[in-house]
């Protein structure tokens, strides 16, 4: 099923240029170059994003990129890398969803139906291909661990599943981790009476503390950057707004053939069946149904999004439909539980599993076919200008090279004061005496070469300076003082006439080293608890 989930797109022999593909491919290639240079956890970009020193590598989680970096080294063809990644992602997601469900329900058919209706959907093609949002797509793999893990904590005081799922989501996508935390807060509020039990409260405390420890290697640097710098978030040219009932209903049925952000037909059936069989649902299923309904209303135009659109939430959340991730996982599970509850004998259950499996695969194949048909007439990136990367496809390694070295400027995660210098930064212009420029050639790993025809008192390099980072600047092999100018660009003094080599090195700070130690402690606690539980089970 994982292979089928990409087979028809692969057969088209090109890659759909998703909305965020340019951004995330830069992240993958920057991390690969950093690792090959001996830096396994780069704080800033020294090799891609025009070698600007952008803090995107610290402000955007990247644990999901490491397997992709390894695969990119093995796969010599980008087309193979792209689709093998998607296939392996879906395989891993199916396994995680099945195991998370089975550990809670101990029912194979329920877990199987839940996993395929949650993972093999047009939504995932939207996340993983059409928008190519690796952070969102990766984090959704672990959402079932969080949902079932919380129910395990409420039922049996088990906290390992919840901790593992929540930690991995935080290390994949900041915004989704906030949305999932909101979901857990609501779920916990509904069950607040059960947390009067000391053991349950202690288990929740262990989950929170261990999650903080496990994620500290990212969270520490994230908050240090945010506390010491004014950061420019990705710009939005829209206003937050909810989805109307008409738009939602049409999007649901369009998702049978079209790829979009909406919940799918199986999820809609989960909502309808949940309402119809409400009295027969267990307490936890009733709670989940209410939570999914609440999030559906939150995503709709019944919620006053027009007020929030005038706040900072407009740039950080960007789209209200991002909140659909909670109804998606809940309603897929409700659908599986109720369908298997209706099919009480083995024969009916087997027939239901076969019908649902075939239907899910056919819908998923239809979504692949629709996406490829809608883009098959796009020009290849081989034949367009470097700046024209809309409505084009990638069909070769040459295409991806043109994309990576594109001069398209992105100011996401820049220091706010550096945004005005975006053109100079992306075109590698060093500046002095206000408006005078020198062309700088980037050599990778924070190295630059330039030639100046006269001595310069203050030279601002096309490299971002963030407070809280331990920089070392070498000019022609000698360490010199580097400091930020008013536009947050790395500036050096007294550059003599001639050809020069500059290297900017980012050293690890004490806070960064401490965060690694804390993450290691969290990992040891988690592994120790898993081993302890396993040994107890063996004794039983």
XYZ file of C-alpha atoms in Angstrom:
540
model
C 0.000 0.000 0.000
C 2.897 2.367 0.696
C 4.344 1.698 -2.744
C 0.936 2.195 -4.372
C 0.598 5.536 -2.543
C 3.244 7.030 -4.860
C 3.349 4.626 -7.826
C 1.137 6.654 -10.176
C 2.942 9.906 -9.417
C 6.317 8.201 -9.909
C 5.119 6.822 -13.242
C 4.652 10.409 -14.481
C 8.488 10.776 -14.373
C 8.479 14.255 -12.906
C 8.143 15.936 -9.528
C 5.322 18.351 -8.805
C 6.882 21.581 -7.579
C 5.043 21.918 -4.260
C 4.525 25.303 -2.618
C 7.265 24.811 -0.003
C 9.570 22.473 -1.948
C 12.125 25.242 -2.563
C 12.251 26.002 1.172
C 12.507 22.432 2.491
C 14.911 21.126 -0.149
C 17.243 23.952 0.848
C 16.985 22.730 4.460
C 17.791 19.131 3.477
C 20.781 20.098 1.341
C 22.087 22.548 3.951
C 21.930 19.884 6.662
C 23.675 17.388 4.372
C 26.499 19.823 3.628
C 26.828 20.681 7.339
C 27.054 17.000 8.317
C 29.689 16.363 5.643
C 31.614 19.293 7.183
C 31.387 17.693 10.633
C 28.491 19.715 12.087
C 25.552 17.438 12.931
C 23.321 20.137 14.381
C 23.878 23.478 12.591
C 22.398 26.541 14.271
C 22.436 28.670 11.123
C 22.593 28.008 7.394
C 26.172 28.079 6.141
C 25.644 26.370 2.792
C 22.161 26.998 1.361
C 19.612 29.840 1.519
C 22.267 31.846 -0.378
C 24.709 31.034 2.445
C 23.211 33.887 4.431
C 23.620 32.412 7.906
C 19.828 32.263 8.235
C 18.585 30.876 11.564
C 16.024 28.698 9.812
C 18.058 25.666 10.943
C 17.348 26.556 14.581
C 13.895 28.122 14.379
C 12.414 25.304 12.269
C 12.739 21.772 13.777
C 14.752 19.300 11.719
C 14.787 15.817 13.279
C 12.707 14.598 10.323
C 15.422 15.731 7.892
C 18.146 13.337 9.077
C 16.704 10.189 7.437
C 16.139 12.240 4.276
C 19.741 13.425 4.280
C 20.919 9.811 4.468
C 18.581 8.833 1.640
C 19.731 11.781 -0.496
C 23.297 10.450 -0.299
C 22.186 6.976 -1.405
C 19.790 8.120 -4.166
C 21.676 9.753 -7.003
C 18.522 10.755 -8.891
C 16.270 13.392 -7.318
C 13.141 11.782 -8.789
C 13.952 8.523 -6.981
C 14.841 10.345 -3.765
C 11.591 12.308 -3.819
C 9.201 9.392 -4.266
C 11.122 6.845 -2.180
C 10.992 9.358 0.665
C 7.217 9.652 0.309
C 6.785 5.853 0.166
C 8.937 5.273 3.253
C 7.165 8.107 5.059
C 3.783 6.475 4.409
C 5.052 3.025 5.413
C 6.388 4.371 8.700
C 3.182 6.355 9.305
C 1.019 3.266 8.680
C 3.076 1.226 11.135
C 3.023 3.939 13.833
C -0.748 4.466 13.479
C -1.440 0.716 13.591
C 0.819 0.042 16.585
C -0.454 3.067 18.535
C -4.049 1.955 18.012
C -3.413 -1.738 18.671
C -1.545 -1.100 21.934
C -4.647 0.718 23.174
C -7.518 -1.251 21.594
C -5.915 -4.699 21.100
C -8.113 -5.020 18.016
C -6.373 -5.705 14.701
C -9.228 -4.768 12.351
C -9.904 -1.467 14.110
C -6.199 -0.596 14.073
C -5.807 -1.566 10.415
C -8.790 0.492 9.234
C -7.720 3.436 11.370
C -4.177 3.398 9.997
C -5.148 3.314 6.312
C -7.985 5.842 6.541
C -5.751 8.222 8.511
C -2.572 7.859 6.416
C -3.610 6.924 2.863
C -5.653 9.999 2.077
C -5.662 12.878 -0.351
C -4.789 15.073 2.645
C -1.375 13.464 2.867
C -0.773 14.029 -0.840
C -1.681 17.661 -0.164
C 0.763 17.881 2.781
C 3.575 15.773 1.374
C 3.429 16.515 -2.364
C 1.239 19.474 -3.335
C 2.381 21.794 -0.562
C 5.507 19.769 0.309
C 5.300 20.834 3.938
C 7.755 18.366 5.465
C 7.282 19.687 8.999
C 3.517 19.322 9.010
C 3.574 16.029 7.107
C 6.177 14.471 9.410
C 4.551 15.623 12.637
C 1.234 14.035 11.664
C 2.913 10.625 11.714
C 3.134 10.834 15.502
C -0.287 12.319 16.255
C -1.853 8.847 16.846
C 0.817 8.212 19.497
C -0.306 11.355 21.311
C -4.041 10.599 21.116
C -3.795 6.964 22.194
C -0.965 7.782 24.589
C -3.125 10.252 26.483
C -5.947 7.710 26.706
C -3.422 5.159 27.992
C -2.331 7.658 30.636
C -5.946 8.205 31.720
C -6.694 4.473 31.745
C -3.487 2.885 33.037
C -1.139 5.717 34.089
C 1.173 4.909 31.148
C 3.083 7.975 29.958
C 5.716 6.621 27.543
C 3.546 6.713 24.387
C 2.343 10.259 25.065
C 5.870 11.484 25.780
C 7.322 9.853 22.673
C 4.604 11.193 20.372
C 4.584 14.726 21.744
C 8.392 14.987 21.738
C 8.638 13.902 18.111
C 5.912 16.336 17.038
C 7.753 19.208 18.751
C 10.966 18.164 16.986
C 9.164 18.168 13.614
C 6.879 21.206 13.586
C 6.407 24.074 16.050
C 2.906 25.122 14.993
C 1.491 21.589 15.022
C 2.978 21.029 18.474
C 1.044 24.075 19.728
C -2.173 22.796 18.118
C -1.653 19.321 19.616
C -0.911 20.869 23.018
C -4.256 22.696 22.759
C -5.941 19.363 21.982
C -4.313 17.750 25.044
C -5.295 20.682 27.244
C -8.950 20.288 26.214
C -8.787 16.495 26.631
C -7.224 16.886 30.085
C -9.817 19.494 31.122
C -12.621 17.089 30.213
C -10.971 14.404 32.372
C -9.883 16.724 35.200
C -11.627 14.622 37.891
C -9.498 11.608 37.022
C -6.361 13.609 37.695
C -7.247 13.811 41.357
C -5.577 10.408 41.502
C -2.004 10.978 42.694
C -0.557 8.217 40.487
C -2.215 9.645 37.400
C -1.054 13.150 38.205
C 2.477 11.814 38.778
C 2.387 10.044 35.396
C 1.326 13.287 33.707
C 4.169 15.105 35.456
C 6.650 12.509 34.225
C 5.319 12.910 30.686
C 5.694 16.697 30.767
C 9.165 16.723 32.369
C 10.555 14.015 30.086
C 9.124 15.765 27.012
C 10.811 19.021 28.040
C 14.112 17.201 28.526
C 13.901 15.291 25.238
C 13.137 18.402 23.196
C 15.563 20.750 24.922
C 18.183 20.413 22.144
C 15.752 22.284 19.888
C 13.682 24.276 22.364
C 16.681 25.927 24.049
C 18.137 27.334 20.839
C 14.651 28.312 19.629
C 13.911 30.406 22.699
C 17.418 31.868 22.821
C 17.019 33.107 19.243
C 13.519 34.443 19.886
C 14.516 36.146 23.157
C 17.608 37.900 21.775
C 16.409 38.814 18.288
C 13.386 40.308 16.569
C 12.585 37.624 13.979
C 10.739 38.137 10.691
C 8.118 35.401 10.309
C 7.020 34.110 6.894
C 4.943 36.945 5.379
C 1.252 36.367 4.737
C -0.814 38.088 2.095
C -4.149 36.850 3.398
C -6.375 37.256 6.419
C -7.385 34.427 8.704
C -10.858 33.179 7.979
C -13.031 30.183 8.735
C -14.474 27.658 6.298
C -18.148 27.936 5.398
C -20.352 24.833 5.596
C -20.817 24.878 1.809
C -17.082 25.112 1.196
C -16.376 22.342 3.689
C -18.955 19.945 2.275
C -17.801 20.523 -1.314
C -14.142 20.163 -0.272
C -14.875 16.841 1.458
C -16.452 15.326 -1.625
C -13.900 16.936 -3.925
C -11.194 15.209 -1.895
C -12.327 11.968 -3.493
C -10.622 13.160 -6.679
C -8.982 16.497 -5.781
C -6.105 17.080 -3.403
C -6.839 19.644 -0.688
C -6.622 20.291 3.040
C -10.118 19.085 3.995
C -11.159 16.044 6.000
C -11.921 13.012 3.840
C -15.076 11.002 3.172
C -14.108 8.341 5.735
C -13.654 11.065 8.350
C -17.026 12.569 7.490
C -18.579 9.112 7.912
C -16.831 8.879 11.275
C -18.534 12.117 12.341
C -21.967 11.019 11.062
C -21.710 7.531 12.589
C -20.508 9.027 15.858
C -23.646 11.156 16.048
C -25.965 8.293 14.994
C -24.480 5.756 17.445
C -23.677 8.303 20.149
C -25.472 6.439 22.969
C -23.497 3.271 22.260
C -20.106 4.975 22.351
C -17.741 4.561 25.286
C -16.967 7.583 27.450
C -13.605 8.194 25.766
C -15.153 7.986 22.275
C -17.870 10.447 23.275
C -15.218 12.825 24.542
C -13.263 12.515 21.294
C -16.419 13.150 19.271
C -17.103 16.357 21.205
C -13.493 17.511 20.806
C -13.547 16.869 17.043
C -16.819 18.787 16.787
C -15.305 21.661 18.734
C -12.299 21.858 16.422
C -14.568 21.661 13.370
C -16.483 24.682 14.678
C -13.173 26.402 15.438
C -12.170 25.946 11.797
C -15.501 27.274 10.513
C -16.718 30.819 9.892
C -18.825 30.521 13.047
C -15.649 31.411 14.938
C -14.761 35.163 14.852
C -11.535 34.804 12.856
C -11.921 38.339 11.508
C -10.964 39.678 14.946
C -7.876 37.450 15.247
C -6.821 38.284 11.682
C -5.714 41.679 12.968
C -3.296 40.106 15.482
C 0.052 38.314 15.284
C -1.855 35.048 14.927
C -2.446 35.921 11.268
C 1.240 35.419 10.409
C 1.950 32.511 12.776
C -1.143 30.340 12.140
C -1.667 31.596 8.565
C -4.635 29.289 7.808
C -7.425 28.154 10.137
C -7.635 24.822 8.290
C -4.357 23.820 9.969
C -6.556 22.935 12.977
C -8.209 20.135 10.978
C -5.373 17.798 12.020
C -7.236 17.045 15.264
C -10.597 16.047 13.671
C -8.652 14.042 11.066
C -7.059 11.657 13.569
C -10.121 11.490 15.831
C -12.703 10.870 13.113
C -10.562 8.208 11.421
C -10.475 6.335 14.723
C -14.209 6.828 15.324
C -14.935 5.507 11.831
C -12.847 2.378 12.468
C -14.361 1.703 15.902
C -17.988 2.158 14.855
C -17.687 0.209 11.593
C -16.150 -2.747 13.409
C -18.773 -2.380 16.128
C -21.532 -2.656 13.505
C -19.890 -5.730 11.882
C -20.181 -8.037 14.875
C -19.285 -11.369 13.248
C -16.002 -12.310 11.602
C -17.392 -12.643 8.078
C -18.905 -9.141 8.089
C -15.732 -7.703 9.611
C -13.542 -9.251 6.925
C -15.832 -8.016 4.157
C -15.803 -4.499 5.677
C -11.992 -4.497 5.893
C -11.658 -5.562 2.238
C -14.201 -3.005 0.990
C -12.689 -0.149 3.025
C -9.147 -1.073 1.964
C -9.986 -1.182 -1.733
C -12.037 2.017 -1.503
C -9.232 3.840 0.321
C -6.632 2.748 -2.231
C -8.852 3.665 -5.189
C -9.530 7.122 -3.769
C -5.817 7.595 -3.067
C -4.912 6.502 -6.608
C -7.561 8.869 -7.986
C -6.005 11.721 -6.024
C -2.556 10.910 -7.451
C -3.950 10.781 -10.969
C -5.800 14.073 -10.540
C -2.709 15.883 -9.262
C -0.555 14.615 -12.114
C -3.202 15.402 -14.749
C -3.553 18.945 -13.452
C 0.198 19.571 -13.746
C 1.358 17.408 -16.664
C 1.352 20.364 -19.085
C 3.541 22.534 -16.842
C 6.950 23.392 -18.284
C 10.018 21.647 -16.920
C 12.246 23.819 -14.763
C 14.987 23.044 -17.322
C 13.364 25.361 -19.841
C 12.391 28.372 -17.745
C 14.235 31.338 -16.339
C 15.746 30.984 -12.864
C 13.168 33.304 -11.348
C 10.151 31.569 -12.897
C 9.483 28.698 -10.513
C 5.689 28.773 -10.485
C 3.637 26.216 -12.416
C 6.687 24.201 -13.442
C 7.842 20.626 -12.828
C 11.152 19.052 -11.909
C 12.216 16.221 -14.179
C 15.974 15.869 -13.639
C 18.905 16.572 -11.341
C 19.615 19.599 -13.521
C 16.150 20.914 -12.665
C 16.714 20.595 -8.932
C 20.095 22.324 -9.253
C 18.361 25.239 -10.974
C 15.861 25.343 -8.116
C 18.459 25.219 -5.348
C 20.646 27.915 -6.896
C 17.653 30.043 -7.810
C 17.991 33.719 -6.908
C 14.555 33.770 -5.333
C 14.895 35.676 -2.055
C 13.240 34.450 1.142
C 13.344 36.590 4.276
C 11.725 34.013 6.568
C 13.435 33.889 9.976
C 15.718 36.847 9.175
C 16.379 39.436 11.875
C 13.663 42.013 11.234
C 16.184 44.798 10.581
C 17.855 42.700 7.849
C 14.757 42.355 5.667
C 15.423 45.694 3.962
C 18.823 44.338 2.814
C 17.325 41.188 1.298
C 18.324 42.013 -2.274
C 21.967 42.639 -1.378
C 22.101 39.498 0.770
C 20.609 37.145 -1.825
C 22.816 38.570 -4.589
C 25.976 38.364 -2.436
C 26.780 42.060 -2.281
C 28.973 43.272 0.570
C 28.356 46.942 1.350
C 30.445 49.848 2.632
C 30.130 53.631 2.795
C 26.323 53.220 2.820
C 25.593 52.472 -0.864
C 28.855 51.110 -2.291
C 29.009 47.401 -3.094
C 31.504 44.595 -3.640
C 30.572 41.269 -5.210
C 31.247 38.356 -2.875
C 31.624 34.740 -4.001
C 30.378 32.094 -1.581
C 32.469 28.934 -1.237
C 30.328 26.974 1.230
C 30.670 26.259 4.947
C 30.671 29.977 5.788
C 33.547 30.871 3.451
C 33.618 33.909 1.131
C 36.035 35.433 -1.385
C 36.050 39.055 -2.544
C 38.386 41.664 -3.971
C 38.278 45.330 -3.003
C 40.108 48.010 -5.001
C 40.754 50.219 -1.994
C 40.995 49.956 1.775
C 37.635 49.854 3.585
C 37.045 50.999 7.129
C 33.790 49.071 7.695
C 32.590 46.253 5.454
C 29.182 44.578 5.944
C 29.098 41.051 4.532
C 25.942 39.433 3.072
C 25.687 37.286 6.208
C 23.138 37.623 9.010
C 24.173 38.301 12.594
C 22.006 36.916 15.421
C 22.539 37.828 19.048
C 23.065 34.801 21.280
C 25.352 33.062 18.752
C 29.068 32.539 19.325
C 30.599 33.680 16.007
C 34.257 33.625 14.998
C 35.326 35.595 11.904
C 38.583 34.891 10.113
C 39.967 37.319 7.553
C 42.766 35.768 5.489
C 43.284 33.158 8.199
C 43.451 35.633 11.111
C 40.656 36.061 13.646
C 39.086 39.528 13.535
C 36.218 41.116 15.406
C 32.801 40.629 13.825
C 29.801 42.662 14.932
C 26.313 43.552 13.601
C 25.554 46.759 11.766
C 22.147 48.432 11.964
C 20.796 45.925 9.430
C 21.981 42.915 11.464
C 24.721 42.034 8.956
C 28.121 40.683 9.951
C 30.536 43.629 9.802
C 34.327 43.729 9.972
C 36.744 46.673 10.174
C 39.887 47.746 8.376
C 39.879 45.628 5.254
C 42.964 46.411 3.193
C 43.027 46.644 -0.598
C 43.295 43.311 -2.443
C 41.838 39.815 -2.605
C 40.528 38.379 0.661
C 39.215 35.131 2.107
C 36.674 35.313 4.921
C 35.363 32.414 6.965
C 32.560 32.686 9.521
C 32.565 29.896 12.103
C 29.694 29.227 14.496
C 30.863 27.734 17.791
C 28.671 25.880 20.227
C 27.587 27.913 23.238
C 27.404 26.642 26.819
C 23.602 26.758 26.614
C 23.662 24.600 23.475
C 25.939 22.008 25.104
C 23.706 21.995 28.194
C 20.658 21.370 25.991
C 22.352 18.300 24.478
C 23.045 16.945 27.951
C 19.431 17.488 29.014
C 18.164 15.769 25.847
C 20.436 12.819 26.566
C 19.100 12.621 30.130
C 15.534 12.651 28.786
C 16.372 9.910 26.288
C 17.943 7.744 28.994
C 14.865 8.208 31.212
C 12.552 7.231 28.352
C 14.612 4.196 27.300
C 15.029 3.124 30.927
C 11.258 3.247 31.465
C 10.608 1.284 28.257
C 13.124 -1.372 29.335
C 11.622 -1.517 32.834
C 8.100 -1.998 31.428
C 9.378 -4.680 29.054
C 11.064 -6.629 31.869
C 7.880 -6.423 33.959
C 5.888 -7.798 31.051
C 8.365 -10.658 30.615
C 8.055 -11.609 34.303
C 4.268 -11.662 33.999
